[in-house]
PDB file of C-alpha atoms in Angstrom:
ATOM      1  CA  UNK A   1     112.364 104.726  79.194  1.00 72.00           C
ATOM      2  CA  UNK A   2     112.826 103.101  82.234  1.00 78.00           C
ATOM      3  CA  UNK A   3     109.301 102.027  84.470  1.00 86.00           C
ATOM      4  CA  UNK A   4     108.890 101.178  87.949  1.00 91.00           C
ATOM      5  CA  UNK A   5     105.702  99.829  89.546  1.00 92.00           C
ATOM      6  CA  UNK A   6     103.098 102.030  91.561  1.00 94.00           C
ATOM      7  CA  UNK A   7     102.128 100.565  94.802  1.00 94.00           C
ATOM      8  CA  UNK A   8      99.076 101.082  97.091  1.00 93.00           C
ATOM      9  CA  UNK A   9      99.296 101.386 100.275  1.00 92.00           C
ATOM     10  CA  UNK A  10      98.813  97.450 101.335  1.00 92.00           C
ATOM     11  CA  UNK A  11     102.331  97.081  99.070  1.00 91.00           C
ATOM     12  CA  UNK A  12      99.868  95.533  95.805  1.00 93.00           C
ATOM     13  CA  UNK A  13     101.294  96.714  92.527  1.00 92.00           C
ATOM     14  CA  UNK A  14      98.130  99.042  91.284  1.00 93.00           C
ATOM     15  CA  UNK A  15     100.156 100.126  87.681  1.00 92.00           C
ATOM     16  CA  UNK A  16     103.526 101.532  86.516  1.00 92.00           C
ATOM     17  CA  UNK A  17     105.144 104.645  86.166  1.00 92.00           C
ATOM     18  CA  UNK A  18     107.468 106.111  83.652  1.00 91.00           C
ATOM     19  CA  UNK A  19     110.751 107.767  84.723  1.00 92.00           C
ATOM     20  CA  UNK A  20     111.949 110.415  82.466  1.00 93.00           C
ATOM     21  CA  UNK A  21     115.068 109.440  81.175  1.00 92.00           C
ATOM     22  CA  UNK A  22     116.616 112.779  81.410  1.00 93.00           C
ATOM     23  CA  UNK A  23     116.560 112.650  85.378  1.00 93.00           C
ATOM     24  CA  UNK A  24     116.365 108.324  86.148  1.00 93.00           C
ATOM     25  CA  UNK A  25     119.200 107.280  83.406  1.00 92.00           C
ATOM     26  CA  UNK A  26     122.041 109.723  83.425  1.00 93.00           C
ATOM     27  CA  UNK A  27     125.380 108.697  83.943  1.00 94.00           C
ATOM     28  CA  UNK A  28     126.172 109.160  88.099  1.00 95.00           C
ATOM     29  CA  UNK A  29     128.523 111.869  88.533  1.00 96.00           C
ATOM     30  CA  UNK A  30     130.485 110.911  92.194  1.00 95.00           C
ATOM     31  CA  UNK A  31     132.602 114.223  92.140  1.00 97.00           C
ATOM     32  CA  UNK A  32     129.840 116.579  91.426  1.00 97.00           C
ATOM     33  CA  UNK A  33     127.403 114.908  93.698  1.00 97.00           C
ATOM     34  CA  UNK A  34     130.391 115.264  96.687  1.00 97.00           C
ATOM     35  CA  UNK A  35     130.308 118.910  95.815  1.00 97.00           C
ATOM     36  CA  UNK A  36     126.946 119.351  96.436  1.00 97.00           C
ATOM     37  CA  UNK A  37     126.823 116.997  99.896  1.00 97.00           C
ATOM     38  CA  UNK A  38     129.485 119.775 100.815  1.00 96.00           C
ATOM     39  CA  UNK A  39     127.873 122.763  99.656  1.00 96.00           C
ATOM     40  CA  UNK A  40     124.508 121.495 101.252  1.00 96.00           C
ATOM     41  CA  UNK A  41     126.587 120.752 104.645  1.00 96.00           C
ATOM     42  CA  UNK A  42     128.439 123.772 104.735  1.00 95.00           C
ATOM     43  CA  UNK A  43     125.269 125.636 104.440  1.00 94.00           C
ATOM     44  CA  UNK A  44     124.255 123.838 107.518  1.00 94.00           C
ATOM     45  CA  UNK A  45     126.466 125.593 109.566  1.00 94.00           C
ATOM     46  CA  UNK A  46     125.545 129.247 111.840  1.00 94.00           C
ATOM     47  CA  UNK A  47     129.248 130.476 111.570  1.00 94.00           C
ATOM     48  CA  UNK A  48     128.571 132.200 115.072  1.00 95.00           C
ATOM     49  CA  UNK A  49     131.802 130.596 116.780  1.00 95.00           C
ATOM     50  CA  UNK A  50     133.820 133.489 118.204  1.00 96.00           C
ATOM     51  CA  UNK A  51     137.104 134.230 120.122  1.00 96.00           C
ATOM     52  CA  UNK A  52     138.428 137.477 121.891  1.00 97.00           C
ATOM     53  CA  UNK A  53     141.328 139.211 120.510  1.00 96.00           C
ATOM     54  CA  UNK A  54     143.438 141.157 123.051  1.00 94.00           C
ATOM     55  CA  UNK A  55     141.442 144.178 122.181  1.00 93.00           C
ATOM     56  CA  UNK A  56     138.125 142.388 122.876  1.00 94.00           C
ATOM     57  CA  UNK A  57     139.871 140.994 126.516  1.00 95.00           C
ATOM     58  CA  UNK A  58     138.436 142.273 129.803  1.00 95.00           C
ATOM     59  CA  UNK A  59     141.335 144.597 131.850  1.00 93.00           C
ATOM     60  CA  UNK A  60     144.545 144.514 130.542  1.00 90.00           C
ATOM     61  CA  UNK A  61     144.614 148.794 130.384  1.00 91.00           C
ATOM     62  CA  UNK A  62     147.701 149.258 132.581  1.00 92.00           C
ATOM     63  CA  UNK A  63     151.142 148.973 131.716  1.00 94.00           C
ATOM     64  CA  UNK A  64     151.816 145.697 133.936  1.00 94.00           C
ATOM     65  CA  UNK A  65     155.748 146.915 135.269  1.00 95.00           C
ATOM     66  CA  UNK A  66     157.848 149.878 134.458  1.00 95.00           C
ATOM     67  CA  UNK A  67     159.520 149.743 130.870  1.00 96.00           C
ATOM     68  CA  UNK A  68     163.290 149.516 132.005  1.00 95.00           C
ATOM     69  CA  UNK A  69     165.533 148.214 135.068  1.00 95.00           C
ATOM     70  CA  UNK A  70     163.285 145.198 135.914  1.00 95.00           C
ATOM     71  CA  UNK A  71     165.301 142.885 133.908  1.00 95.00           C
ATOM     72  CA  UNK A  72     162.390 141.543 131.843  1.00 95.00           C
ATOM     73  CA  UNK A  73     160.947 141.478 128.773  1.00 95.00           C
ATOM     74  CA  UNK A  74     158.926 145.146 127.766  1.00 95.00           C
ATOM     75  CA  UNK A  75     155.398 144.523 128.225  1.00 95.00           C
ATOM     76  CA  UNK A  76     152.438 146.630 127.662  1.00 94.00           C
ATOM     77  CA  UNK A  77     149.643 144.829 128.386  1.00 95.00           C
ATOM     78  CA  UNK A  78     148.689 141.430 130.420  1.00 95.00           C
ATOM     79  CA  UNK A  79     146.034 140.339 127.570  1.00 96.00           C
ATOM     80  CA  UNK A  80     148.864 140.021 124.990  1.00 96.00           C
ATOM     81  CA  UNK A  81     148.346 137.035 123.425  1.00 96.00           C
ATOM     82  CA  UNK A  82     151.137 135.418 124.789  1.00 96.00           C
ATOM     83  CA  UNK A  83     150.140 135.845 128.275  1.00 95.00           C
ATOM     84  CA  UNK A  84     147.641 133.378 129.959  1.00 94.00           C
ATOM     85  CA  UNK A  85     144.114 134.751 129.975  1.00 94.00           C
ATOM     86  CA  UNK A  86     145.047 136.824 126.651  1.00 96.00           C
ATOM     87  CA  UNK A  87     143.516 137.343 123.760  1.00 96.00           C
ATOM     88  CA  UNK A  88     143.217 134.750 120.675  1.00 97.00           C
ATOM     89  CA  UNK A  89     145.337 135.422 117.678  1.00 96.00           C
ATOM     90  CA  UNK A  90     144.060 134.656 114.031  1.00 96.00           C
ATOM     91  CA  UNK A  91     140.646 132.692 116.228  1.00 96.00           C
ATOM     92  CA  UNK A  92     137.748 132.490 114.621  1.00 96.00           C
ATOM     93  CA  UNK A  93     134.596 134.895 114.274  1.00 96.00           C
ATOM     94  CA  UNK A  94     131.462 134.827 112.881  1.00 96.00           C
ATOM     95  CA  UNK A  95     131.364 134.219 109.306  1.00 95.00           C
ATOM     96  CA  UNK A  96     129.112 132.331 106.477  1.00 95.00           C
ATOM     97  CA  UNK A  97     130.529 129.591 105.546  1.00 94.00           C
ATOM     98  CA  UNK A  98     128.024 129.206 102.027  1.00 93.00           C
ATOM     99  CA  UNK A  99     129.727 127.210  99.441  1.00 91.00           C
ATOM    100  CA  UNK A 100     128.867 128.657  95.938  1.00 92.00           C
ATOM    101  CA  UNK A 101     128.063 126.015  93.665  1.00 93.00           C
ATOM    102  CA  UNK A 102     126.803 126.666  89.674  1.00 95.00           C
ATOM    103  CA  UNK A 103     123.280 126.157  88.758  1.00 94.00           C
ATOM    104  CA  UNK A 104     124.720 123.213  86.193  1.00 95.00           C
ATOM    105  CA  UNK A 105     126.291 121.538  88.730  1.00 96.00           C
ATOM    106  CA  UNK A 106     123.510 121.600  91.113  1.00 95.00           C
ATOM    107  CA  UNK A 107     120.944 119.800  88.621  1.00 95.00           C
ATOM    108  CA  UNK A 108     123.959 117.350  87.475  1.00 96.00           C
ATOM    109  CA  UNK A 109     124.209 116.094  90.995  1.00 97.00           C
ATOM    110  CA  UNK A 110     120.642 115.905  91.518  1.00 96.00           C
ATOM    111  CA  UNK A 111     119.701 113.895  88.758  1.00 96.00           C
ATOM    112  CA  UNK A 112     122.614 111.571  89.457  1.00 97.00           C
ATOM    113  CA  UNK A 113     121.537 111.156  92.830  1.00 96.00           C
ATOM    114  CA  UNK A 114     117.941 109.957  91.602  1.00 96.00           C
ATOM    115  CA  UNK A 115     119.714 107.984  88.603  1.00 95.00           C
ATOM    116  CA  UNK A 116     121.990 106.060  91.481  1.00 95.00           C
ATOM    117  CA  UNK A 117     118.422 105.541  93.735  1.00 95.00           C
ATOM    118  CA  UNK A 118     117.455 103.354  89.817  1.00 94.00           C
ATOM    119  CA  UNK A 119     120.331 101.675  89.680  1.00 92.00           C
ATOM    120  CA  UNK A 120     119.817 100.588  93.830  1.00 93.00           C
ATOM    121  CA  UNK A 121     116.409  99.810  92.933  1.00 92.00           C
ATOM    122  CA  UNK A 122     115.820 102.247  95.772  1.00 94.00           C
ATOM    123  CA  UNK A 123     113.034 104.020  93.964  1.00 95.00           C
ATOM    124  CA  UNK A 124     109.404 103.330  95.482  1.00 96.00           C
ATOM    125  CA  UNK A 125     106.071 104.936  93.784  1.00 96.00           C
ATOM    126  CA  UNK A 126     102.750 104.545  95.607  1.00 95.00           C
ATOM    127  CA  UNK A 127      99.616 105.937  93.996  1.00 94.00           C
ATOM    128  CA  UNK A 128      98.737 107.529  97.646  1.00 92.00           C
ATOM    129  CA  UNK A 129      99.761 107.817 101.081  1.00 93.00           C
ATOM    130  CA  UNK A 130      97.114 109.272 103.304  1.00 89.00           C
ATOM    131  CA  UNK A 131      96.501 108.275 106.636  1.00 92.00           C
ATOM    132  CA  UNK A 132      92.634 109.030 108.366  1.00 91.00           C
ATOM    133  CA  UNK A 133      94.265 110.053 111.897  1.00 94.00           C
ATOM    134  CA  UNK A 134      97.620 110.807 113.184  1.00 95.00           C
ATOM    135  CA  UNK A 135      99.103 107.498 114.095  1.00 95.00           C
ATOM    136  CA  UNK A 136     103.027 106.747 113.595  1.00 95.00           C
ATOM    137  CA  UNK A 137     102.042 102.864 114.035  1.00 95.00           C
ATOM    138  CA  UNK A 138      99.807 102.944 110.736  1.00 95.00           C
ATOM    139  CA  UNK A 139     103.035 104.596 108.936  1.00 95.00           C
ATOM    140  CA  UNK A 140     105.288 102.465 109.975  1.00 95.00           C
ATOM    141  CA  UNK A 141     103.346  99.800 108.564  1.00 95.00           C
ATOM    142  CA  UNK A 142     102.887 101.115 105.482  1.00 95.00           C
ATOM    143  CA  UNK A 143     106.404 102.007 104.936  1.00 95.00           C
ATOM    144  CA  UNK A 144     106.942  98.294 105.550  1.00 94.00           C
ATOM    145  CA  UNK A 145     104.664  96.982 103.500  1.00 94.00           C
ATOM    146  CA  UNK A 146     105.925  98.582 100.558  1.00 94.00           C
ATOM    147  CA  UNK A 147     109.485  97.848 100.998  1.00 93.00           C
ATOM    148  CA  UNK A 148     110.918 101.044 102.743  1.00 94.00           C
ATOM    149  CA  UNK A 149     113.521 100.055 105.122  1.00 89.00           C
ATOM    150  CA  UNK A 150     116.186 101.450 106.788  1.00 92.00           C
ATOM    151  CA  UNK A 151     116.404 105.019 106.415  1.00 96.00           C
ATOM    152  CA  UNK A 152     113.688 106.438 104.251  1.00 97.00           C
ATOM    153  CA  UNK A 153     112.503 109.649 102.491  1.00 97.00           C
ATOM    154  CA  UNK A 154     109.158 110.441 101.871  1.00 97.00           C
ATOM    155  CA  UNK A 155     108.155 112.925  99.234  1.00 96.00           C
ATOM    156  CA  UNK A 156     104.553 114.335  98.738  1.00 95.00           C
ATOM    157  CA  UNK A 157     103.364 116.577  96.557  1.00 93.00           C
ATOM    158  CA  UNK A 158     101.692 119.020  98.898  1.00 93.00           C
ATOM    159  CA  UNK A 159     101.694 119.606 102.465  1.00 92.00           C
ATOM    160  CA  UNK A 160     100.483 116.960 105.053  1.00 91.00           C
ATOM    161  CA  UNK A 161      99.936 117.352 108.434  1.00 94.00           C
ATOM    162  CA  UNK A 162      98.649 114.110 109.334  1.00 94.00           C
ATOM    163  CA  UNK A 163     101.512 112.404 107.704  1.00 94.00           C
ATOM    164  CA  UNK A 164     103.883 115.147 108.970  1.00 94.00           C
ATOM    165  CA  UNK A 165     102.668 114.866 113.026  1.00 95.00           C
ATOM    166  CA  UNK A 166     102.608 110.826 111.822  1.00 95.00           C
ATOM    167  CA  UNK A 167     106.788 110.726 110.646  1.00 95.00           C
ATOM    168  CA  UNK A 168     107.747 113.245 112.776  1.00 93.00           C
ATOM    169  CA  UNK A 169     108.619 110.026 115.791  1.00 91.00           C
ATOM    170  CA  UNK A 170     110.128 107.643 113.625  1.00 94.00           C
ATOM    171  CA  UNK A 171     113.915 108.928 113.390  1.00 94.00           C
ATOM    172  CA  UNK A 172     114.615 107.170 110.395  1.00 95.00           C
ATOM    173  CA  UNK A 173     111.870 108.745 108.337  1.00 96.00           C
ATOM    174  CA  UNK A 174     112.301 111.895 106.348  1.00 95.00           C
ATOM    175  CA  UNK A 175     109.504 113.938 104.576  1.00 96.00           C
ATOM    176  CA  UNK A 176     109.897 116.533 101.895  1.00 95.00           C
ATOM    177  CA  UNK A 177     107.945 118.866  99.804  1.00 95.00           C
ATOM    178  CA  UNK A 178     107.990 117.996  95.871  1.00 91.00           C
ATOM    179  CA  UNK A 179     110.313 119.339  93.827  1.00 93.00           C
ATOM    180  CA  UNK A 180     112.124 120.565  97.216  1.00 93.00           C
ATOM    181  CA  UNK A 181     114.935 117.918  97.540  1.00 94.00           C
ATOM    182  CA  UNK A 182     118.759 118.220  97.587  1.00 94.00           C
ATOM    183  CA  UNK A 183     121.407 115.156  97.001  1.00 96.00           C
ATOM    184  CA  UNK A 184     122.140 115.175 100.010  1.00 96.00           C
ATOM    185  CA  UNK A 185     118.983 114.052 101.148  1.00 95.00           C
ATOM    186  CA  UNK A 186     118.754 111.338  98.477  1.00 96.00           C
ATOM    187  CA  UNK A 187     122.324 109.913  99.245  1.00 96.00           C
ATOM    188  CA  UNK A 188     121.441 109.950 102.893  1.00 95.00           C
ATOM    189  CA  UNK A 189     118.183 107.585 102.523  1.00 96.00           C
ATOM    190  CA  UNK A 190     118.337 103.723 101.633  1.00 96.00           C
ATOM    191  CA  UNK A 191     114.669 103.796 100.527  1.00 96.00           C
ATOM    192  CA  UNK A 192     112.860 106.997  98.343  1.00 97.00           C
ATOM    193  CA  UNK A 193     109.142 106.860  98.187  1.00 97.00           C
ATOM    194  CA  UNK A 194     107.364 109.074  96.320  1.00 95.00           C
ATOM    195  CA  UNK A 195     103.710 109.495  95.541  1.00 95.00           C
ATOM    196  CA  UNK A 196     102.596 109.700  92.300  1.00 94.00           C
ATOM    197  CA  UNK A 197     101.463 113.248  91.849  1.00 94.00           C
ATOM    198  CA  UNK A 198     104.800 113.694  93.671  1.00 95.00           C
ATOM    199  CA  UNK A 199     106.793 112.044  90.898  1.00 95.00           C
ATOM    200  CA  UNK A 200     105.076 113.677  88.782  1.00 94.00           C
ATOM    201  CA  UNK A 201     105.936 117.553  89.841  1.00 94.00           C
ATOM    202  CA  UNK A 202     109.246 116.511  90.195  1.00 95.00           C
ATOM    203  CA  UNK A 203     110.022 115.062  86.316  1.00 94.00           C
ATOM    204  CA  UNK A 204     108.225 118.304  85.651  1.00 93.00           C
ATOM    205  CA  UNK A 205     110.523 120.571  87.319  1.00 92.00           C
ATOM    206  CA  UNK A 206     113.912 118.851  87.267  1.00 90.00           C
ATOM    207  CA  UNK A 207     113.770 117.018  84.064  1.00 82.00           C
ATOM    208  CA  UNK A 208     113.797 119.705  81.631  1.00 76.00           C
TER     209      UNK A 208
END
């Protein structure tokens, strides 16, 4: 069973941690986890793009010139398609663009994502990470004393508004809600840092 050390907040090893096998050491799936980068992405998007079609066109209700003896081409309307200020053929409207992906695969790329964060060494456990007043200077420091650089995702076990108001002006620092993470936030971060009561609810929920 793989360990990694616990940190306080000063960047001191205070113990060690076990990491459940069945979530830290499985073998990284790159396909699956791709899938679910996509799915996560796609579901990202509002799908309220929109063109007109030459029904949906302003004007356009009168025959433009009489149907013979003109020596063009019939016409019927101006906001054919074909005509400048027409309508859009096959343009898009609004739509979901949800990718459907199966439970199985879900949890596969997850845990692959956390088993690649081992393998990076990109795994950081403190015992706490509280912070007395609102300050994004004091977090910043913390973050550095324990070895989180670059771009970095916190996860906490509950809800912290301190911490939250305190991350919220460093661009490169993510917080999330434990178990609530996707791959794709774990593949977007260099550095993970979790608490310990945060590592904890998520072995319990993901490494069944």
């Amino acid at each position: 069973m793989p360990r990694v050390d616990v940190l306080d907040s000063e960047g001191a090893k205070v113990g060690t941690a076990d990491l459940k096998p069945e979530l830290f050491e499985v073998e990284v799936n790159g396909p699956v986890m791709h899938q679910a980068v996509v799915a996560h992405l796609a579901k990202l998007r509002q799908g309220t793009h929109d063109t007109l079609t030459r029904g949906e066109v302003r004007g356009g209700g009168a025959k433009p010139y009489r149907q013979k003896g003109t020596g063009r081409a019939r016409q019927g309307s101006v906001r054919a398609p074909h005509f400048r200020h027409g309508g859009i053929v096959f343009g898009p409207h609004p739509r979901s663009h949800d990718v459907d992906l199966p439970k199985k695969m879900r949890r596969l790329a997850l845990r692959s994502a956390f088993s690649s964060k081992v393998g990076e060494n990109a795994i950081i456990v403190m015992d706490e990470l509280k912070l007395d007043s609102i300050s994004t200077k004091r977090l910043a420091e913390i973050l550095g004393k324990v070895g989180a650089t670059g771009k970095t995702l916190i996860m906490m076990s509950e809800p912290n508004e301190t911490l939250l108001k305190s991350a919220r002006n460093i661009p490169w620092v993510q917080v999330r809600i434990a178990p609530s993470v996707s791959t794709y936030d774990l593949l977007n971060a260099d550095r993970v840092v979790l608490t310990k009561a945060a590592l904890d609810k998520i072995q319990e929920v993901h490494a069944k």
